[in-house]
Amino acid sequence: MMEGGKGPMTVKRFTGAVLVLMLAAAAGAQTHAVRVVLTIHADQPVHSVSPTLYGLMTEEINHSYEGGLYAELVSNESFRADWSGVHDWYVVQNGDSAASMAVDTGTGPSAAITHSLKLTVTKADGADKAGVLNVGYWGIAVRPQTTYQGSFWAKADSPEMGDVTVRLVNNETGKTLAAATVSGLGTSWREFPFTLKTGQVEASSANTLHLTVARPGTLWLSEVSLFPPTYDNQANGDRVDLMKMLAAMHPAFLRFPGGNYLEGNSIKERFDWQKTIGPLVDRPGHESPWGYWSSDHFGLLEFLDWCEDLHMQPVLAVYAGYSLNGEHVTPGPDLQPYVESALDEIEYATGGTDTKWGAVRAEDGHPAPFQLKYVEIGNEDFFDRSGSYNERFAQFFKAIKAKYPDLQLIATAPVTSVRPDVIDEHYYVRATKFFDDATHYDKTDRTGPKIFVGEWATREGTPTPNMDAALGDAAWMTGLERNSDIVIMASYAPLLTNVNPEALQWTPDLIGYDALHSYGSPSYYAQVMFSNHLGNEVLGSSVEGAGPRFFYSITGNAADKRLYLKLVNATSKPQALAVRFEGAGLTGSGELITLSAKSTQATNSITEPRNVVPVETPLRGVGADWTHEMPAYSIEVVQLDLR
Ligand code: AHR
């Protein structure tokens, strides 16, 4: 189920040939004069397909986690403020109650969080309470018959402060949707849990969270939190709809934590993994390079848990001594603490509980070590004009290989000091470029390092890609598959965006959402189609009559008895095909999945999530000679069953 559980991912249809003709007629398009003749040598495998070809790349950008995948509903939970006030928090003064709020830098709940919100209530009573409200990440999603788990840290100037009332309030009606009473406030910092349960309310995101008191006094608050039910009901967990959309991609790996987010604008603002683990109250947070604060409540262990939940291999990127403002750490003794930190990070992920950092991970709630094969050293270090990456990479490479010889190490720029196992290459281009460059890896030297296309996307459409982008992506993916002996991994980027305009730093992004809904772009569906029909061998083939915007990939899986033909017609006209399957042993049955649109600009959005979605058609009677007509602007997967 997709789009917040509202509909099936694909549409089924049962009159394939008729509907394809109807689509062509409706598009009013004439078929290409030249028929594409494709000959598939199913008994002639060319090379194996990398089983890890399709994965995910992720970082905190566009509110990917906070206001996105991470299910926390309260924004600015630790009360950060600037000249404009305390972000996302407002004073509540019901009736003629009176209160004011200010950040108190003199007290906080932990050594990491040393400030808090000071709420001074000068007038309040049981009928007219005063306090604060939080607006969430462009709203707080509330659903009927749902239980929300919340907590906050607090202390008062006197135990006489009384109870704190917590309520979810609808902005339009002013009605309370759920309420809880928290008692026992004292004069020292303590964490207070609470539960909110909704009844028969309407699902909406126009809601706020209110914390109010009925007596005058002073109250300090920090780390206010509220979670809806999460994926697999995990504490501090993830949004169910987004996790289901990601699971449907069957990603083989997750590259994290960036991207620019790994590097930070400065060395001080890098992803400093040790500050992102342990109890949430002990994580200081940091400024992300994408212009907003990260609480780091989605930290290293949460990334690893995410891998485990979706059965993805972690591709752990370690900070390598270069940040976006051009600061770099000189290789040698200056760099050594960063190398040690990377070794500790690897131990945190993979070490037994008898190791220092493995024991810390166990204390953090995950005694079992994670499986790790790939470690990436830095991000886009070709931007480092000092030329230091050659030596920085070598220093990390030698130290990591000495302790973990089985790890495959990924370089983010060409190096000559040592031979990296894998090189990470990035492409952000228009569709026309991917059409022209779909053969990019056809002639790549097979004796060099393997290739990880760690970030790539057709940049067309906003906030999420349109059909032209999906066509560019699909054309590119046919080239990745055809060359997946050398291209062992590839990940589209960026993956996620909160579509609220204030949340965006980069477009387009594969999956869009607001507080309540989510949707897949045409490019998302193209990824799902390719990833779910990967095959394990590239098969021999030849083609005649193909124009410059016709692309295909042919793979098979003898064990699963399946053959997968991916087709891309990136033109405005239907394309007739004659396919000859040689040495295939077809049963005649299979399935055709079609993603098509009437124009390159057709797209999906938060309000129209299903304009462009895949359509599934069962296939019967497919023989050694099969004729087919692809709709204009279409991406198709033909899955055929083998004897
Ligand atoms: O994906 C967005 C950004 O593009 C990444 O953070 C960075 O690695 C690249 O430049």
XYZ file of C-alpha atoms and ligand atoms in Angstrom:
653
model
C 0.000 0.000 0.000
C 1.224 3.501 -0.844
C 0.417 7.156 -0.208
C -0.346 6.725 3.453
C -2.059 3.408 2.841
C -4.628 4.798 0.443
C -4.192 2.640 -2.634
C -2.351 -0.185 -4.303
C 1.105 0.578 -5.704
C 0.195 -0.505 -9.199
C -3.032 -0.656 -11.143
C -3.991 -4.053 -12.560
C -5.560 -4.410 -15.960
C -6.558 -7.468 -17.917
C -6.972 -6.427 -21.528
C -3.385 -5.503 -22.256
C -3.214 -5.386 -26.050
C -6.539 -3.589 -26.362
C -5.606 -0.993 -23.778
C -2.187 -0.359 -25.274
C -3.908 0.401 -28.585
C -6.462 2.591 -26.808
C -3.643 4.503 -25.076
C -1.941 5.091 -28.403
C -5.185 6.274 -29.940
C -5.939 8.536 -26.981
C -2.504 10.061 -27.217
C -3.362 10.790 -30.856
C 0.192 9.805 -31.677
C 1.328 7.985 -34.751
C 3.599 5.029 -34.193
C 7.263 5.399 -35.157
C 7.724 4.418 -38.790
C 10.663 2.154 -37.901
C 9.979 -0.933 -35.849
C 12.611 -1.863 -33.268
C 13.799 -5.419 -33.761
C 15.289 -6.873 -30.618
C 16.947 -10.290 -30.551
C 17.575 -11.798 -27.134
C 20.039 -14.626 -26.704
C 18.672 -15.963 -23.447
C 21.160 -18.849 -23.436
C 24.151 -16.500 -23.746
C 24.781 -14.765 -20.423
C 27.273 -11.903 -20.761
C 28.097 -11.357 -17.087
C 26.429 -11.455 -13.719
C 24.323 -8.610 -12.351
C 25.461 -7.061 -9.097
C 22.928 -8.138 -6.446
C 23.565 -4.839 -4.666
C 22.925 -2.670 -7.719
C 19.992 -0.655 -6.367
C 20.113 0.982 -2.956
C 19.354 4.214 -1.133
C 21.393 7.340 -0.437
C 20.275 9.515 2.414
C 21.149 12.493 4.556
C 19.402 15.195 6.603
C 18.270 17.481 3.746
C 14.764 18.804 2.967
C 13.706 17.600 6.444
C 14.377 14.014 5.405
C 14.404 12.772 8.980
C 13.227 15.585 11.264
C 9.875 16.408 9.703
C 10.206 13.277 7.566
C 11.167 9.663 8.109
C 11.819 10.077 11.843
C 8.331 9.899 13.322
C 8.805 12.594 16.029
C 5.888 15.054 15.790
C 7.276 17.896 17.949
C 9.587 20.318 16.191
C 12.383 22.191 17.970
C 11.941 19.886 20.944
C 14.892 21.443 22.761
C 13.852 25.087 22.260
C 16.431 26.633 19.990
C 15.863 30.296 19.355
C 17.142 33.295 17.431
C 16.184 36.965 17.053
C 12.751 35.888 15.778
C 11.923 33.972 18.954
C 11.732 30.321 19.935
C 11.116 28.465 16.671
C 7.769 26.708 16.404
C 6.727 27.473 20.009
C 4.096 30.034 21.090
C 2.640 31.173 24.403
C -0.862 29.944 25.300
C -2.952 32.306 27.472
C -6.458 30.918 27.786
C -9.096 33.355 29.085
C -7.341 36.084 31.036
C -4.440 33.918 32.146
C -0.989 35.444 31.644
C 2.374 33.853 30.797
C 5.632 34.578 29.031
C 8.394 32.370 27.705
C 12.124 32.805 27.162
C 15.139 30.612 26.607
C 17.092 30.097 29.836
C 20.739 29.390 29.036
C 21.477 28.739 32.713
C 19.713 25.401 33.126
C 19.039 22.301 31.059
C 18.345 18.603 31.585
C 21.868 17.299 30.796
C 25.476 18.210 30.154
C 24.639 18.113 26.439
C 21.465 20.231 26.597
C 22.381 23.129 28.859
C 19.506 25.466 27.988
C 15.723 25.156 28.317
C 12.443 27.001 27.926
C 11.519 29.073 30.972
C 7.762 29.507 31.208
C 6.694 32.189 33.681
C 3.010 32.012 34.535
C 1.702 35.034 36.424
C -1.999 34.218 36.257
C -3.761 30.900 35.617
C -6.441 28.703 37.119
C -8.290 25.482 36.367
C -10.647 27.217 33.948
C -8.052 29.386 32.241
C -4.709 27.597 31.915
C -1.520 29.088 30.513
C 1.473 27.503 28.821
C 3.015 26.884 25.408
C 2.112 25.212 22.143
C 4.152 23.584 19.386
C 3.169 23.724 15.711
C 5.082 20.607 14.634
C 6.684 20.197 11.230
C 4.179 22.249 9.243
C 1.401 20.624 11.249
C 0.982 17.658 13.547
C -0.701 14.625 11.988
C -3.535 13.291 14.118
C -5.495 10.183 13.194
C -8.601 8.576 14.734
C -8.376 5.845 17.408
C -4.632 6.249 17.721
C -2.298 6.135 20.712
C 0.564 8.636 20.901
C 3.526 8.206 23.252
C 4.987 11.421 24.593
C 7.485 12.717 27.112
C 9.181 15.887 28.303
C 11.890 16.911 30.714
C 10.819 19.522 33.264
C 11.397 21.162 36.609
C 9.500 23.887 38.499
C 10.450 26.626 40.952
C 8.247 24.894 43.524
C 6.418 21.565 43.873
C 3.304 23.733 44.206
C 3.388 24.229 40.434
C 0.817 21.440 40.085
C -0.005 19.326 37.044
C 0.875 19.889 33.417
C -1.989 19.289 30.998
C -0.946 18.006 27.589
C -3.445 18.287 24.741
C -3.627 17.817 21.005
C -5.787 20.670 19.758
C -7.318 21.113 16.308
C -6.446 24.509 14.861
C -9.704 24.951 12.982
C -12.219 23.883 15.619
C -10.147 24.646 18.723
C -11.344 21.292 20.056
C -9.193 18.991 22.183
C -8.522 15.754 20.275
C -6.689 13.974 23.115
C -5.490 14.982 26.579
C -3.300 13.738 29.431
C -2.361 15.031 32.865
C 1.238 14.888 34.060
C 1.816 15.114 37.816
C 4.781 15.138 40.127
C 6.819 18.113 38.972
C 9.683 18.869 41.360
C 12.518 21.326 41.532
C 15.041 19.046 39.792
C 15.100 17.979 36.158
C 13.186 14.758 35.470
C 11.640 13.078 32.456
C 7.857 12.702 32.423
C 6.162 10.227 30.057
C 2.552 10.593 28.941
C 0.105 8.920 26.558
C -2.500 10.584 24.353
C -5.356 8.626 22.769
C -7.646 9.957 20.100
C -11.255 8.879 19.612
C -13.380 9.252 16.480
C -11.571 12.329 15.171
C -10.954 13.195 11.545
C -7.445 12.635 10.250
C -5.786 16.018 9.808
C -2.499 17.817 10.186
C -3.928 21.192 11.291
C -3.178 20.516 14.937
C -0.914 21.747 17.712
C 0.432 20.262 20.941
C -0.357 22.305 24.087
C 1.373 22.064 27.476
C -0.409 24.197 30.081
C -0.581 24.656 33.862
C -3.360 25.860 36.152
C -1.272 27.778 38.698
C 1.122 30.719 38.634
C 4.783 29.782 38.940
C 7.861 29.048 36.870
C 8.357 25.925 34.809
C 11.393 24.874 32.748
C 10.880 22.506 29.795
C 13.146 20.576 27.466
C 13.102 17.609 25.045
C 9.349 17.634 24.465
C 8.429 14.618 22.358
C 5.367 12.975 20.855
C 5.365 9.870 18.682
C 2.543 8.251 16.711
C 2.665 4.484 16.162
C 5.905 3.776 14.286
C 7.125 1.191 11.771
C 7.293 -2.143 13.621
C 6.212 -0.204 16.744
C 9.778 0.732 17.570
C 10.529 3.348 20.230
C 12.138 6.475 18.710
C 11.076 4.965 15.396
C 10.161 5.817 11.830
C 7.068 6.905 9.892
C 5.095 3.893 8.706
C 4.027 5.225 5.293
C 7.559 6.252 4.290
C 9.128 3.016 5.496
C 6.581 1.047 3.460
C 7.398 3.067 0.363
C 11.116 2.437 0.891
C 10.537 -1.269 1.576
C 8.694 -1.519 -1.766
C 11.941 -0.490 -3.481
C 13.720 -3.558 -2.024
C 16.912 -1.545 -1.623
C 20.090 -3.590 -1.245
C 22.018 -0.954 0.725
C 21.827 2.400 2.486
C 24.591 4.981 2.016
C 24.664 7.282 5.061
C 25.019 9.793 6.708
C 25.805 11.888 3.623
C 26.467 13.673 1.388
C 27.212 17.142 2.558
C 25.644 16.232 5.895
C 28.663 14.036 6.645
C 31.111 16.857 5.944
C 29.300 19.812 7.557
C 29.946 23.401 6.570
C 33.003 23.374 8.820
C 35.005 20.713 10.632
C 33.159 21.657 13.829
C 29.810 21.030 12.128
C 30.691 17.607 10.680
C 28.613 14.517 11.493
C 30.414 13.727 14.734
C 29.028 10.229 15.266
C 29.884 9.960 18.978
C 27.566 12.899 19.673
C 24.672 11.139 17.903
C 24.447 8.015 20.076
C 23.127 7.212 23.547
C 20.112 8.652 25.385
C 18.461 11.446 23.384
C 18.935 13.909 26.222
C 22.695 13.371 25.960
C 22.894 14.337 22.279
C 23.763 18.020 21.831
C 22.673 18.216 18.175
C 24.421 20.219 15.490
C 23.891 22.705 12.674
C 23.463 20.864 9.395
C 24.931 22.191 6.148
C 21.414 22.371 4.739
C 20.592 25.366 6.915
C 18.693 23.933 9.839
C 19.429 22.394 13.203
C 19.663 18.640 13.632
C 18.811 17.257 17.070
C 20.754 14.087 16.134
C 17.904 12.077 17.600
C 18.206 10.251 14.286
C 21.824 9.279 14.885
C 24.271 6.525 14.001
C 22.336 3.707 15.698
C 19.073 4.880 14.118
C 20.721 4.691 10.671
C 21.929 1.165 11.418
C 18.504 0.145 12.754
C 16.966 1.487 9.559
C 19.310 -0.798 7.572
C 18.267 -3.740 9.696
C 14.540 -2.968 9.355
C 14.684 -2.914 5.548
C 17.357 -5.632 5.182
C 19.808 -3.173 3.618
C 23.607 -3.387 3.823
C 25.011 -0.317 5.519
C 27.405 1.712 3.352
C 28.949 3.715 6.167
C 30.550 6.994 5.157
C 33.169 8.188 7.665
C 34.279 11.799 8.041
C 37.615 12.118 6.251
C 38.932 15.534 7.261
C 37.358 17.854 4.681
C 34.382 20.184 5.140
C 32.346 22.244 2.712
C 33.926 25.598 3.529
C 37.211 24.207 2.229
C 38.755 23.464 5.653
C 40.825 20.306 5.592
C 42.887 18.404 8.124
C 46.528 17.917 7.158
C 47.385 14.244 6.598
C 49.717 12.824 9.256
C 49.452 13.367 13.021
C 46.720 16.025 12.682
C 44.494 13.583 10.811
C 45.165 10.624 13.116
C 42.384 11.430 15.663
C 39.866 11.402 12.787
C 41.219 8.058 11.600
C 40.918 6.696 15.170
C 37.366 8.031 15.330
C 36.499 6.190 12.088
C 37.976 2.966 13.519
C 35.903 3.441 16.672
C 32.810 4.092 14.549
C 33.361 0.845 12.652
C 33.815 -0.939 15.997
C 30.572 0.615 17.275
C 28.772 -0.851 14.238
C 30.486 -4.246 14.040
C 32.344 -4.993 17.269
C 31.381 -7.738 19.698
C 30.148 -6.742 23.130
C 33.647 -7.537 24.404
C 35.005 -4.529 22.501
C 34.897 -0.992 23.887
C 32.503 0.426 21.297
C 30.566 -2.810 20.768
C 29.782 -2.673 24.493
C 28.561 0.912 24.115
C 26.284 -0.189 21.261
C 24.903 -2.963 23.481
C 24.266 -0.407 26.222
C 22.455 1.687 23.608
C 20.105 -1.241 23.032
C 21.632 -3.280 20.184
C 23.936 -6.058 21.457
C 24.143 -7.852 18.091
C 26.829 -6.473 15.778
C 25.736 -5.165 12.382
C 27.154 -6.689 9.205
C 29.329 -4.171 7.375
C 31.098 -4.643 4.048
C 31.504 -1.132 2.631
C 33.015 1.969 4.209
C 33.195 5.218 2.241
C 35.974 7.652 3.104
C 34.582 11.188 2.891
C 32.204 12.684 0.365
C 32.895 14.416 -2.948
C 36.509 15.064 -2.010
C 37.188 16.248 -5.576
C 36.009 19.608 -4.189
C 39.103 19.722 -1.934
C 41.287 22.071 -3.938
C 44.207 21.574 -1.527
C 44.867 18.177 -3.133
C 45.046 16.560 0.304
C 42.596 13.717 -0.439
C 45.245 11.512 -2.018
C 47.106 11.308 1.299
C 44.057 11.591 3.559
C 42.476 8.610 1.786
C 45.692 6.582 2.083
C 45.925 7.223 5.834
C 42.332 6.030 6.419
C 42.734 3.166 3.935
C 45.864 1.740 5.580
C 44.515 1.999 9.125
C 41.111 0.504 8.301
C 42.550 -2.315 6.156
C 45.045 -3.162 8.916
C 42.239 -3.703 11.416
C 39.435 -4.763 9.069
C 41.043 -6.396 5.990
C 37.688 -7.629 4.660
C 36.123 -4.193 4.423
C 35.748 -2.739 0.937
C 36.849 0.893 0.970
C 35.278 3.492 -1.273
C 37.065 6.615 -2.504
C 35.071 9.711 -3.397
C 37.614 11.058 -5.905
C 40.404 9.484 -7.953
C 43.498 8.660 -5.860
C 46.931 7.369 -6.777
C 48.386 6.791 -3.283
C 46.682 3.401 -2.882
C 44.189 1.448 -4.988
C 40.678 1.939 -3.652
C 38.311 -1.006 -3.875
C 35.513 1.156 -5.208
C 35.142 4.697 -6.585
C 31.999 6.763 -5.907
C 30.808 8.835 -8.893
C 27.947 11.373 -8.896
C 25.665 12.585 -11.717
C 22.995 15.286 -11.522
C 21.849 16.016 -15.070
C 18.902 16.733 -17.388
C 17.073 13.869 -19.142
C 18.704 14.682 -22.483
C 22.118 14.126 -20.917
C 21.164 10.691 -19.582
C 19.668 9.801 -22.986
C 22.996 10.691 -24.595
C 25.062 9.077 -21.851
C 23.215 5.799 -21.234
C 26.221 3.972 -22.716
C 28.568 5.779 -20.280
C 30.001 2.635 -18.679
C 29.950 0.415 -21.783
C 33.643 1.012 -22.426
C 34.914 1.518 -18.866
C 38.154 -0.287 -18.030
C 37.204 -3.527 -16.276
C 40.575 -3.797 -14.510
C 40.156 -0.666 -12.357
C 38.261 -0.248 -9.089
C 34.578 -1.129 -9.057
C 32.160 1.775 -9.400
C 29.522 3.014 -6.993
C 27.215 5.600 -8.551
C 26.526 6.932 -5.070
C 24.390 9.899 -6.133
C 22.544 10.358 -9.381
C 19.294 11.881 -10.606
C 17.664 13.485 -13.586
C 17.036 16.977 -12.247
C 13.672 17.864 -13.764
C 10.477 18.659 -11.864
C 9.927 20.191 -8.452
C 9.661 19.262 -5.657
C 9.686 15.739 -7.102
C 10.700 14.491 -10.560
C 8.277 14.464 -13.500
C 7.865 11.920 -16.301
C 10.755 13.326 -18.345
C 12.991 12.782 -15.333
C 11.687 9.230 -14.940
C 12.500 8.565 -18.607
C 16.026 9.970 -18.144
C 16.439 7.871 -14.995
C 15.199 4.709 -16.685
C 17.486 5.236 -19.694
C 20.421 5.664 -17.280
C 19.437 2.571 -15.289
C 19.454 0.406 -18.432
C 23.133 1.418 -18.781
C 23.852 0.691 -15.110
C 22.322 -2.774 -15.389
C 24.108 -3.568 -18.630
C 27.375 -2.660 -16.906
C 26.650 -4.075 -13.486
C 29.775 -6.216 -13.624
C 31.688 -2.985 -12.943
C 28.926 -0.747 -11.523
C 28.220 -2.675 -8.349
C 25.978 -0.153 -6.578
C 23.906 2.891 -7.496
C 21.669 5.174 -5.463
C 19.361 7.992 -6.541
C 19.700 11.203 -4.527
C 18.198 12.954 -2.734
C 15.700 10.399 -1.561
C 13.186 12.309 0.563
C 11.584 15.732 0.802
C 9.008 17.394 2.957
C 7.109 19.285 0.241
C 6.408 22.337 2.387
C 8.314 25.099 0.517
C 10.121 26.159 3.724
C 11.457 22.605 4.099
C 13.130 22.388 0.708
C 16.799 22.888 -0.055
C 17.147 20.699 -3.136
C 14.828 19.530 -5.876
C 13.847 17.143 -7.207
C 13.683 14.388 -4.604
C 12.362 10.876 -5.144
C 9.584 10.755 -2.514
C 7.466 13.669 -1.263
C 5.378 14.056 1.883
C 3.778 16.476 4.278
C 2.798 15.842 7.888
C -0.053 13.522 6.891
C 0.477 12.194 3.363
C 3.238 10.854 1.133
C 3.592 9.977 -2.542
C 5.999 8.526 -5.055
C 7.208 10.456 -8.087
C 7.290 8.859 -11.554
C 11.028 8.370 -10.908
C 10.188 6.508 -7.687
C 7.995 4.092 -9.622
C 10.712 3.634 -12.253
C 13.107 2.673 -9.431
C 10.609 0.224 -7.951
C 10.076 -1.374 -11.365
C 13.795 -1.768 -12.048
C 14.805 -2.837 -8.575
C 12.076 -5.463 -8.235
C 12.994 -7.104 -11.549
C 16.767 -7.124 -11.339
C 17.770 -10.624 -12.451
C 21.210 -12.053 -11.822
C 22.664 -12.267 -15.352
C 22.875 -9.816 -18.216
C 21.847 -11.715 -21.345
C 23.181 -11.397 -24.871
C 21.135 -9.281 -27.251
C 21.223 -7.213 -30.403
C 18.980 -4.449 -31.634
C 18.069 -2.919 -34.981
C 15.969 0.114 -35.759
C 16.360 1.742 -32.333
C 16.225 5.538 -32.364
C 18.340 7.662 -30.008
C 15.653 7.652 -27.327
C 14.934 3.940 -27.189
C 16.736 2.032 -24.408
C 16.570 -1.492 -23.069
C 18.173 -3.921 -20.662
C 17.762 -7.672 -20.648
C 18.523 -9.795 -17.614
C 17.518 -13.227 -16.453
C 17.475 -15.420 -13.422
C 17.742 -19.080 -14.360
C 17.136 -20.243 -10.786
C 13.950 -18.202 -10.468
C 13.074 -19.131 -14.064
C 12.448 -15.541 -15.021
C 13.534 -13.242 -17.807
C 13.288 -9.454 -17.424
C 13.157 -7.062 -20.344
C 13.222 -3.375 -19.451
C 12.194 -0.992 -22.194
C 12.246 2.801 -22.397
C 10.518 4.774 -25.142
C 11.393 8.401 -24.385
C 9.635 9.793 -27.444
C 6.210 11.281 -28.092
C 5.174 8.406 -30.382
C 4.298 4.785 -29.641
C 7.072 2.394 -30.587
C 6.419 -0.921 -32.333
C 8.728 -3.760 -31.299
C 9.444 -7.199 -32.668
C 11.225 -9.254 -30.046
C 12.828 -12.589 -30.831
C 13.667 -14.752 -27.829
C 16.341 -17.284 -28.710
C 17.154 -20.162 -26.358
C 14.671 -18.928 -23.767
C 12.252 -21.794 -23.055
C 9.317 -19.461 -22.508
C 6.150 -20.776 -20.895
C 4.193 -18.083 -22.700
C 3.030 -16.370 -19.553
C 4.352 -13.365 -17.734
C 3.532 -9.811 -16.860
C 3.879 -6.398 -18.454
C 4.299 -3.365 -16.186
C 3.889 0.012 -17.855
C 4.618 3.478 -16.511
C 3.579 6.057 -19.085
C 2.266 9.580 -19.381
C 0.862 11.831 -22.057
C 3.548 14.469 -21.655
C 7.047 14.809 -20.316
C 5.767 17.248 -17.692
C 3.142 14.897 -16.239
C 3.845 14.289 -12.573
C 2.540 13.283 -9.166
C 2.086 15.614 -6.217
C 0.870 15.663 -2.643
C -2.649 16.516 -3.873
C -2.543 14.323 -7.004
C -0.367 11.398 -5.962
C -1.488 8.908 -8.604
C -1.375 10.670 -11.967
C 1.534 8.530 -13.132
C 1.627 5.040 -11.640
C 2.621 1.647 -13.016
C -0.087 -0.478 -14.651
C 0.262 -4.283 -14.563
C -1.059 -6.471 -17.370
C -0.824 -10.264 -17.377
C 0.776 -11.671 -20.522
C -0.334 -14.919 -22.157
C 0.850 -16.734 -25.256
C 4.196 -14.992 -25.569
C 6.162 -17.059 -28.072
C 9.681 -16.923 -29.449
C 8.508 -14.084 -31.712
C 6.599 -11.444 -29.810
C 5.295 -8.198 -31.160
C 4.429 -5.344 -28.912
C 3.725 -1.637 -29.072
C 5.111 0.609 -26.352
C 3.061 3.710 -25.553
C 4.602 7.142 -26.067
C 6.700 8.309 -23.094
C 6.790 4.916 -21.451
C 8.943 2.736 -19.237
C 8.077 -0.947 -19.280
C 9.175 -4.123 -17.580
C 8.320 -7.381 -19.319
C 8.645 -10.306 -16.929
C 8.463 -13.689 -18.617
C 8.242 -17.089 -16.962
C 10.692 -19.756 -18.137
C 10.319 -23.513 -18.164
O 22.339 15.116 -2.869
C 22.559 16.445 -2.550
C 24.049 16.778 -2.428
O 24.665 16.657 -3.665
C 24.862 15.880 -1.542
O 24.773 16.237 -0.209
C 26.249 16.072 -2.041
O 27.058 14.938 -1.840
C 26.045 16.384 -3.497
O 26.783 17.470 -3.891
